[in-house]
GROMACS .gro file of C-alpha atoms in nm:
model
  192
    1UNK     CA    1   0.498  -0.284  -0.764
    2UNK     CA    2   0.141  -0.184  -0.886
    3UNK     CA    3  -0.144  -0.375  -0.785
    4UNK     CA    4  -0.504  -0.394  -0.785
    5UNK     CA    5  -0.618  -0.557  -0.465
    6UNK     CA    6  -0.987  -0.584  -0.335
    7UNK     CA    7  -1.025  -0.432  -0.038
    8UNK     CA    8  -1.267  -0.393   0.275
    9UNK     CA    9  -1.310  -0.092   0.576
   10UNK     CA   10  -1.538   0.080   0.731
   11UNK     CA   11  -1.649   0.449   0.646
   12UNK     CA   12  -1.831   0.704   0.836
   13UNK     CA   13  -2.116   0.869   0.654
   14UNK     CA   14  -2.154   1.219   0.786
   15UNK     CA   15  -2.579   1.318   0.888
   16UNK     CA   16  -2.555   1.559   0.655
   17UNK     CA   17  -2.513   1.267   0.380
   18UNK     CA   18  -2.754   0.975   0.464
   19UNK     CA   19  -3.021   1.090   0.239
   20UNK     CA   20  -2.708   1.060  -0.044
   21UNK     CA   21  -2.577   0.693   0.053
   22UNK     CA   22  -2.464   0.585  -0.259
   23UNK     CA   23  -2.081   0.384  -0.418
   24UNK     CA   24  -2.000   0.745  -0.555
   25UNK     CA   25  -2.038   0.890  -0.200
   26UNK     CA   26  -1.913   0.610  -0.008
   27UNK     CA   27  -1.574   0.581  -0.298
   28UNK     CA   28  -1.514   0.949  -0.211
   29UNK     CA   29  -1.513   0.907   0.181
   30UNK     CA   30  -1.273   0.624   0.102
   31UNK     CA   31  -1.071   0.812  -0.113
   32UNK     CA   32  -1.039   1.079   0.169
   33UNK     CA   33  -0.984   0.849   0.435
   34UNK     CA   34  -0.715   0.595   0.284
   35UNK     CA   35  -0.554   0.734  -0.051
   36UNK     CA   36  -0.218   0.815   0.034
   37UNK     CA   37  -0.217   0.603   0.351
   38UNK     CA   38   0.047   0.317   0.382
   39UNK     CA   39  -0.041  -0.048   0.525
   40UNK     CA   40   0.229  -0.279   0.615
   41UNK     CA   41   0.047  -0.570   0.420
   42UNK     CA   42  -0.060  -0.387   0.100
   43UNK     CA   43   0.137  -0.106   0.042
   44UNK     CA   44   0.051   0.241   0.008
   45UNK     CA   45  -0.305   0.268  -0.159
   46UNK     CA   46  -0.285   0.509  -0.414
   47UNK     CA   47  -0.653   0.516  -0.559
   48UNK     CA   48  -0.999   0.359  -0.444
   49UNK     CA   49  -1.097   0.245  -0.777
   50UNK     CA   50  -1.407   0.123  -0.781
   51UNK     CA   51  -1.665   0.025  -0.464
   52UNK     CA   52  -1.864  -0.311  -0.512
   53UNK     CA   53  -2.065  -0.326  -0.171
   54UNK     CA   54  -2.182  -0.131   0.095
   55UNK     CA   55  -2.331  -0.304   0.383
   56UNK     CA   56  -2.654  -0.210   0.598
   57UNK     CA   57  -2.438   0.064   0.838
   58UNK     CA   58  -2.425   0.080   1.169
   59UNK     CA   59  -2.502   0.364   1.445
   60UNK     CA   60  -2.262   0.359   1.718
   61UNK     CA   61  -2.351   0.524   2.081
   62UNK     CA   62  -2.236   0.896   2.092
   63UNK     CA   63  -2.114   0.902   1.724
   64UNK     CA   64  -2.297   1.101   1.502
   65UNK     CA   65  -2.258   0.919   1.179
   66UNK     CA   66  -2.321   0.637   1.011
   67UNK     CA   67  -2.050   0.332   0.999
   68UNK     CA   68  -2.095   0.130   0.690
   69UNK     CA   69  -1.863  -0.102   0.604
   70UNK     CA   70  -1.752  -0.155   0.174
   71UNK     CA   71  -1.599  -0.385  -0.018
   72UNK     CA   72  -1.358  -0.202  -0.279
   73UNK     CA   73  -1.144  -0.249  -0.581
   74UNK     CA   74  -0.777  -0.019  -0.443
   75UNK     CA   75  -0.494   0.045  -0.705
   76UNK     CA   76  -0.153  -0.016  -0.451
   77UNK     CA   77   0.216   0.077  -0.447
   78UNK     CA   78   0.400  -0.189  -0.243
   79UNK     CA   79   0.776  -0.215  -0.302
   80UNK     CA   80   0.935  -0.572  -0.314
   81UNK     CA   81   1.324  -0.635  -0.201
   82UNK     CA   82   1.512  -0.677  -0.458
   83UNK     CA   83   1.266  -0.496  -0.729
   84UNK     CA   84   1.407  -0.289  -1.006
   85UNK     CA   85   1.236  -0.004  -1.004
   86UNK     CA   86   1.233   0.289  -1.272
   87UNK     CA   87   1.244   0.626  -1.108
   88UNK     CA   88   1.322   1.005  -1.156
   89UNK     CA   89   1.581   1.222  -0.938
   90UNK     CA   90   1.363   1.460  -0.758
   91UNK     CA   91   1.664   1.620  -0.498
   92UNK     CA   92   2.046   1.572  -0.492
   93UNK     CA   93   2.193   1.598  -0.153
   94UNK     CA   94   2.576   1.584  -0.037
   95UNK     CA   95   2.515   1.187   0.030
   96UNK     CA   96   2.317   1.078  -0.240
   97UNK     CA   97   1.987   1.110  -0.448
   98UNK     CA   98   1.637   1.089  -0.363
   99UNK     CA   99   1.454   0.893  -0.651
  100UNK     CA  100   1.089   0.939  -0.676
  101UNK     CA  101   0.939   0.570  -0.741
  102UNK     CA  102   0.573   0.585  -0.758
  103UNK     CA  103   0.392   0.751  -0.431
  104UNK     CA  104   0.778   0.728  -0.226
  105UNK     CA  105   1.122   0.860  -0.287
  106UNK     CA  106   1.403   0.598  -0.212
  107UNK     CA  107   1.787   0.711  -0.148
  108UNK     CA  108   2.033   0.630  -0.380
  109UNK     CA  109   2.323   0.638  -0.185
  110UNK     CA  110   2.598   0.783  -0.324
  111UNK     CA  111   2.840   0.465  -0.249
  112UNK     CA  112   2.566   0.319  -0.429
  113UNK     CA  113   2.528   0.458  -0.781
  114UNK     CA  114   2.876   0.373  -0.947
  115UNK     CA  115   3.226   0.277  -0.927
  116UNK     CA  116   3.360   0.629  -0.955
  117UNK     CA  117   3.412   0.859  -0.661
  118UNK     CA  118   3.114   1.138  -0.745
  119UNK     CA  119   3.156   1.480  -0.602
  120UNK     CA  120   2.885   1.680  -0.486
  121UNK     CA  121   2.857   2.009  -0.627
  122UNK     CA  122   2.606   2.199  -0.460
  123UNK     CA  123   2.601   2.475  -0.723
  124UNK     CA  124   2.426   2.283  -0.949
  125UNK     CA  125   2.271   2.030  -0.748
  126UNK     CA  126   2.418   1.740  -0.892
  127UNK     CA  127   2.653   1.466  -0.833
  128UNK     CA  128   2.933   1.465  -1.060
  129UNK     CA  129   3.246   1.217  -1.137
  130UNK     CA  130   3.576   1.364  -1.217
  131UNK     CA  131   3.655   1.039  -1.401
  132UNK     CA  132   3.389   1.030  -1.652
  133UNK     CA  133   3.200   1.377  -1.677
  134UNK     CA  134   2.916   1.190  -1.625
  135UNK     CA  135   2.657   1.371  -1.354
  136UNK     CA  136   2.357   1.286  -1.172
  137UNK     CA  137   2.109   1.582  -1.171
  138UNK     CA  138   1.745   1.624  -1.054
  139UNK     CA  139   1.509   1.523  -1.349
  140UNK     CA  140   1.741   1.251  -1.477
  141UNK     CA  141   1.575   0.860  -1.545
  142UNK     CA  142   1.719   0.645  -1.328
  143UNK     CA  143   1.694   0.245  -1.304
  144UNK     CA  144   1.740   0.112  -0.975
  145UNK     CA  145   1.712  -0.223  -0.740
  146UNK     CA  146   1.495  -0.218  -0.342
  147UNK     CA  147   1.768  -0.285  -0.138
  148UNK     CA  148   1.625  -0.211   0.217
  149UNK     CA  149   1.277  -0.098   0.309
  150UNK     CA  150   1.158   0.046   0.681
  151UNK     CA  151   0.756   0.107   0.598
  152UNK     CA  152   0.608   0.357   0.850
  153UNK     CA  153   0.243   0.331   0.860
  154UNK     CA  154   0.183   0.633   1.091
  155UNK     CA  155   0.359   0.856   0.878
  156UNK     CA  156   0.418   0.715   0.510
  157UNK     CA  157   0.631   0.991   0.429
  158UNK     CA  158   0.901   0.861   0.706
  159UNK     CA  159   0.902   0.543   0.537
  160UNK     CA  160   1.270   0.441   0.406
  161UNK     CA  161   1.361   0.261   0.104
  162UNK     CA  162   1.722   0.237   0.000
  163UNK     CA  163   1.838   0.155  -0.300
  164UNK     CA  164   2.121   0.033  -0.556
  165UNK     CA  165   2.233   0.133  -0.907
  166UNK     CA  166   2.584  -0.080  -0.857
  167UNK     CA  167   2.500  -0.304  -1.125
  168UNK     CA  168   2.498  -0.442  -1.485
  169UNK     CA  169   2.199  -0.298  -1.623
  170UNK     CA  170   2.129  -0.007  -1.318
  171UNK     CA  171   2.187   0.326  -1.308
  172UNK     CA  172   2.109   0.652  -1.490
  173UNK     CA  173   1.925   0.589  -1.812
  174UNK     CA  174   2.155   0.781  -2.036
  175UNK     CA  175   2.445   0.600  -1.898
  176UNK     CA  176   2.244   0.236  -1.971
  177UNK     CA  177   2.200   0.422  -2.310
  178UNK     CA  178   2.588   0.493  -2.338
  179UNK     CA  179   2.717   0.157  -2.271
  180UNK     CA  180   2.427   0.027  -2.508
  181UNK     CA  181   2.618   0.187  -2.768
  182UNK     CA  182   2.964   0.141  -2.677
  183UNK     CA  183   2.854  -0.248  -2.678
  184UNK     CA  184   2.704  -0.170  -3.011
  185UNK     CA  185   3.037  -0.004  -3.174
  186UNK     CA  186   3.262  -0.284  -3.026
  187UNK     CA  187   3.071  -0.576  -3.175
  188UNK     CA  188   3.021  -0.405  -3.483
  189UNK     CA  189   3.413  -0.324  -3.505
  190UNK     CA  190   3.495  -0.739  -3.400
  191UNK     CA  191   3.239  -0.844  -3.717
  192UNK     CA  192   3.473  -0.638  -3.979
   0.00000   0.00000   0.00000
């Protein structure tokens, strides 16, 4: 989930800067320091938006810069349990799918995207059902639910999110799109 959340830290302001000290400078030290950066109580922050205050600064012994600390406007990316989430395939691996959902990829297990047995076929990157026809490739829309979620903060890139597409409403968009119809053409066929 998206959110804007107001924020405060403490930036350094390089020597070579204090003549400069101004919310445009001090949004782009933030932006360096935190975008990208995960926090187990908002998320990942994904943009400093907007800065609102910047206080006095301090100089701290044997540091060459300035420490001021701001008050912030941060756009955030913090998945919720049980979320459904709209995503896009970005890799297909022998076990499942990595769907990229905002600033993270969760895995899409392969027990969990449907009730068929789906192959791996490593020729064309894609999972496939013998059943159906129907295949999972990279680039396809996929709707999915936060099943599990193991947040690193030290490395957001190790962070794990798993989800589920074993559901009414989940799963590959043109599949939701297929049953759509086939819902569709059966009521349609009951009212003649």
């Amino acid at each position: 989930m998206y959110k804007r959340v107001r924020l405060r830290d403490t930036v350094e302001v390089p020597p070579r800067f204090l003549a400069e000290v101004s919310p445009g400078l001090v949004k782009r030290l933030l932006q360096e320091k935190l975008e990208g950066r995960m926090d187990e109580d908002v998320g990942s922050v994904v943009s400093v938006i907007e800065v609102h205050d910047i206080g006095t600064g301090a100089v701290l012994p044997n540091k060459p810069g300035v420490y001021y600390e701001a008050e912030f406007d941060a756009l955030t990316f913090d998945p919720q349990m049980q979320e459904v989430v709209d995503g896009e395939v970005v890799e297909v691996v022998n076990f499942g799918a990595f769907i990229g959902i905002g600033p993270v990829d969760g895995l899409l297990h392969v027990s969990q995207i449907s009730d068929e047995y789906l192959a791996y076929d490593e020729e064309n990157q894609q999972l496939a059902s013998r059943e159906s026809n129907r295949t999972l490739t990279v680039g396809d829309a996929v709707r999915a639910r936060i099943v599990t979620k193991s947040i690193d903060e030290r490395n957001p890139r190790d962070s794990k999110i798993g989800l589920t597409a074993k559901q009414v409403g989940l799963g590959k968009h043109g599949w939701l799109q297929e049953e759509r119809e086939r819902r569709e053409g059966t009521a349609e066929a009951g009212d003649s």
